[in-house]
Amino acid sequence: MAVDELDTRILRLLLEQPRTSVREYARVLGVARGTLQARLDRLERDGVITGTGPSLSPAALGHPVLAFVHIEVTQGHLDEVGDALAAVPEIIEAFSITGGGDLLTRVVARDNGHLEDVVQQLIQMPGVVRTRTEMALRERVPHRLLPLVESIGRASAAQR
Protein backbone atom coordinates (compact mmCIF):
# COMPACT_ATOMS: atom_id res chain seq x y z
CA MET A 1 0.00 0.00 0.00
CA ALA A 2 1.28 3.47 -0.85
CA VAL A 3 1.65 5.86 2.08
CA ASP A 4 1.74 9.49 1.06
CA GLU A 5 2.87 12.58 2.96
CA LEU A 6 -0.51 13.12 4.67
CA ASP A 7 -0.66 9.46 5.71
CA THR A 8 2.84 9.82 7.16
CA ARG A 9 1.82 12.91 9.13
CA ILE A 10 -1.32 11.12 10.38
CA LEU A 11 0.66 8.06 11.48
CA ARG A 12 3.27 10.23 13.21
CA LEU A 13 0.52 11.95 15.22
CA LEU A 14 -1.10 8.62 16.10
CA LEU A 15 2.23 7.30 17.37
CA GLU A 16 3.29 10.45 19.20
CA GLN A 17 -0.12 11.47 20.59
CA PRO A 18 -2.24 8.30 20.73
CA ARG A 19 -4.89 9.70 23.09
CA THR A 20 -5.84 12.74 21.01
CA SER A 21 -9.27 13.05 19.36
CA VAL A 22 -9.87 12.82 15.62
CA ARG A 23 -11.11 16.41 15.71
CA GLU A 24 -7.82 17.57 17.27
CA TYR A 25 -5.75 15.54 14.79
CA ALA A 26 -7.64 17.20 11.93
CA ARG A 27 -7.02 20.64 13.43
CA VAL A 28 -3.28 19.99 13.91
CA LEU A 29 -2.94 18.62 10.38
CA GLY A 30 -5.05 21.38 8.82
CA VAL A 31 -7.43 18.98 7.08
CA ALA A 32 -11.17 18.41 7.27
CA ARG A 33 -12.35 15.92 9.89
CA GLY A 34 -14.03 13.87 7.13
CA THR A 35 -10.77 13.71 5.16
CA LEU A 36 -8.89 12.53 8.22
CA GLN A 37 -11.54 9.94 9.08
CA ALA A 38 -11.51 8.60 5.51
CA ARG A 39 -7.70 8.28 5.67
CA LEU A 40 -7.87 6.51 9.05
CA ASP A 41 -10.54 4.13 7.74
CA ARG A 42 -8.39 3.31 4.68
CA LEU A 43 -5.27 2.80 6.79
CA GLU A 44 -7.22 0.40 9.02
CA ARG A 45 -8.85 -1.40 6.09
CA ASP A 46 -5.45 -1.85 4.40
CA GLY A 47 -3.95 -3.26 7.60
CA VAL A 48 -1.51 -0.40 8.22
CA ILE A 49 -3.21 0.49 11.52
CA THR A 50 -3.71 -2.76 13.39
CA GLY A 51 -4.84 -1.60 16.81
CA THR A 52 -5.58 1.33 19.03
CA GLY A 53 -5.14 -0.11 22.51
CA PRO A 54 -2.57 0.95 25.07
CA SER A 55 0.98 -0.36 25.14
CA LEU A 56 1.57 -2.31 28.34
CA SER A 57 4.80 -2.91 30.21
CA PRO A 58 5.36 -6.52 31.31
CA ALA A 59 7.97 -5.22 33.80
CA ALA A 60 5.43 -2.89 35.41
CA LEU A 61 3.04 -5.86 35.57
CA GLY A 62 5.60 -7.75 37.67
CA HIS A 63 7.40 -9.60 34.86
CA PRO A 64 10.73 -7.77 34.38
CA VAL A 65 12.67 -10.75 32.98
CA LEU A 66 12.64 -10.96 29.17
CA ALA A 67 13.97 -13.92 27.24
CA PHE A 68 13.86 -15.23 23.71
CA VAL A 69 13.28 -18.97 23.53
CA HIS A 70 14.05 -20.84 20.31
CA ILE A 71 12.01 -24.02 20.00
CA GLU A 72 12.84 -26.96 17.77
CA VAL A 73 9.74 -28.93 16.83
CA THR A 74 9.24 -32.49 15.60
CA GLN A 75 8.54 -32.39 11.88
CA GLY A 76 4.82 -32.07 11.17
CA HIS A 77 3.92 -30.73 14.63
CA LEU A 78 4.45 -27.00 14.14
CA ASP A 79 0.74 -26.09 14.26
CA GLU A 80 0.11 -28.22 17.35
CA VAL A 81 3.02 -26.67 19.22
CA GLY A 82 2.00 -23.18 18.08
CA ASP A 83 -1.50 -23.76 19.45
CA ALA A 84 -0.07 -25.04 22.74
CA LEU A 85 2.16 -21.96 23.06
CA ALA A 86 -0.91 -19.74 22.89
CA ALA A 87 -2.04 -21.27 26.19
CA VAL A 88 1.09 -20.08 28.04
CA PRO A 89 0.42 -16.53 29.32
CA GLU A 90 4.11 -15.69 29.71
CA ILE A 91 4.64 -16.10 25.95
CA ILE A 92 3.86 -12.67 24.58
CA GLU A 93 4.90 -13.38 20.97
CA ALA A 94 5.75 -16.43 18.88
CA PHE A 95 6.99 -16.63 15.31
CA SER A 96 7.77 -19.44 12.85
CA ILE A 97 11.37 -18.88 11.77
CA THR A 98 14.13 -20.17 9.55
CA GLY A 99 17.58 -20.98 10.86
CA GLY A 100 18.30 -22.43 14.27
CA GLY A 101 14.94 -23.76 15.34
CA ASP A 102 11.37 -23.68 14.15
CA LEU A 103 9.80 -21.15 16.49
CA LEU A 104 11.05 -18.06 18.26
CA THR A 105 9.13 -16.92 21.32
CA ARG A 106 9.36 -13.81 23.43
CA VAL A 107 8.84 -14.80 27.04
CA VAL A 108 8.43 -12.68 30.16
CA ALA A 109 8.82 -13.86 33.74
CA ARG A 110 8.81 -12.62 37.32
CA ASP A 111 12.37 -13.81 37.95
CA ASN A 112 14.91 -16.34 36.68
CA GLY A 113 13.27 -19.19 38.58
CA HIS A 114 9.93 -18.41 37.02
CA LEU A 115 11.58 -18.29 33.59
CA GLU A 116 13.04 -21.74 34.22
CA ASP A 117 9.55 -23.01 35.11
CA VAL A 118 8.14 -21.60 31.86
CA VAL A 119 10.95 -23.17 29.81
CA GLN A 120 10.36 -26.51 31.53
CA GLN A 121 6.68 -26.21 30.62
CA LEU A 122 7.69 -25.69 26.99
CA ILE A 123 10.02 -28.68 26.99
CA GLN A 124 7.16 -30.90 28.26
CA MET A 125 4.91 -30.02 25.30
CA PRO A 126 4.31 -32.84 22.82
CA GLY A 127 6.25 -32.14 19.64
CA VAL A 128 8.96 -30.00 21.27
CA VAL A 129 12.40 -31.51 20.67
CA ARG A 130 14.58 -28.90 22.42
CA THR A 131 14.74 -25.27 23.41
CA ARG A 132 17.48 -22.66 23.56
CA THR A 133 16.99 -19.61 25.76
CA GLU A 134 18.64 -16.23 25.40
CA MET A 135 18.14 -13.61 28.13
CA ALA A 136 17.68 -9.94 27.26
CA LEU A 137 19.98 -7.77 29.35
CA ARG A 138 18.91 -4.28 28.32
CA GLU A 139 16.64 -2.84 25.67
CA ARG A 140 18.80 -0.88 23.23
CA VAL A 141 16.14 0.13 20.69
CA PRO A 142 12.56 0.05 21.93
CA HIS A 143 9.81 -1.21 19.64
CA ARG A 144 9.21 1.61 17.22
CA LEU A 145 7.68 2.23 13.84
CA LEU A 146 7.92 6.00 13.39
CA PRO A 147 11.37 5.93 11.69
CA LEU A 148 10.05 3.33 9.22
CA VAL A 149 6.89 5.36 8.54
CA GLU A 150 8.96 8.50 7.95
CA SER A 151 11.34 6.63 5.64
CA ILE A 152 8.43 5.28 3.58
CA GLY A 153 6.89 8.76 3.43
CA ARG A 154 10.18 10.27 2.21
CA ALA A 155 10.57 7.58 -0.44
CA SER A 156 7.00 8.15 -1.61
CA ALA A 157 7.56 11.91 -1.86
CA ALA A 158 10.82 11.39 -3.79
CA GLN A 159 9.05 9.21 -6.40
CA ARG A 160 6.77 12.08 -7.37
PDB file of C-alpha atoms in Angstrom, residues 7 10 22 32-45:
ATOM      1  CA  ASP A   7      -0.656   9.465   5.711  1.00  0.00           C
ATOM      2  CA  ILE A  10      -1.316  11.123  10.379  1.00  0.00           C
ATOM      3  CA  VAL A  22      -9.866  12.817  15.623  1.00  0.00           C
ATOM      4  CA  ALA A  32     -11.166  18.406   7.274  1.00  0.00           C
ATOM      5  CA  ARG A  33     -12.345  15.922   9.889  1.00  0.00           C
ATOM      6  CA  GLY A  34     -14.027  13.867   7.126  1.00  0.00           C
ATOM      7  CA  THR A  35     -10.770  13.709   5.160  1.00  0.00           C
ATOM      8  CA  LEU A  36      -8.892  12.534   8.225  1.00  0.00           C
ATOM      9  CA  GLN A  37     -11.541   9.936   9.081  1.00  0.00           C
ATOM     10  CA  ALA A  38     -11.506   8.603   5.507  1.00  0.00           C
ATOM     11  CA  ARG A  39      -7.701   8.283   5.671  1.00  0.00           C
ATOM     12  CA  LEU A  40      -7.866   6.514   9.052  1.00  0.00           C
ATOM     13  CA  ASP A  41     -10.538   4.128   7.744  1.00  0.00           C
ATOM     14  CA  ARG A  42      -8.393   3.315   4.675  1.00  0.00           C
ATOM     15  CA  LEU A  43      -5.265   2.796   6.790  1.00  0.00           C
ATOM     16  CA  GLU A  44      -7.215   0.398   9.024  1.00  0.00           C
ATOM     17  CA  ARG A  45      -8.851  -1.402   6.092  1.00  0.00           C
TER      18      ARG A  45
END
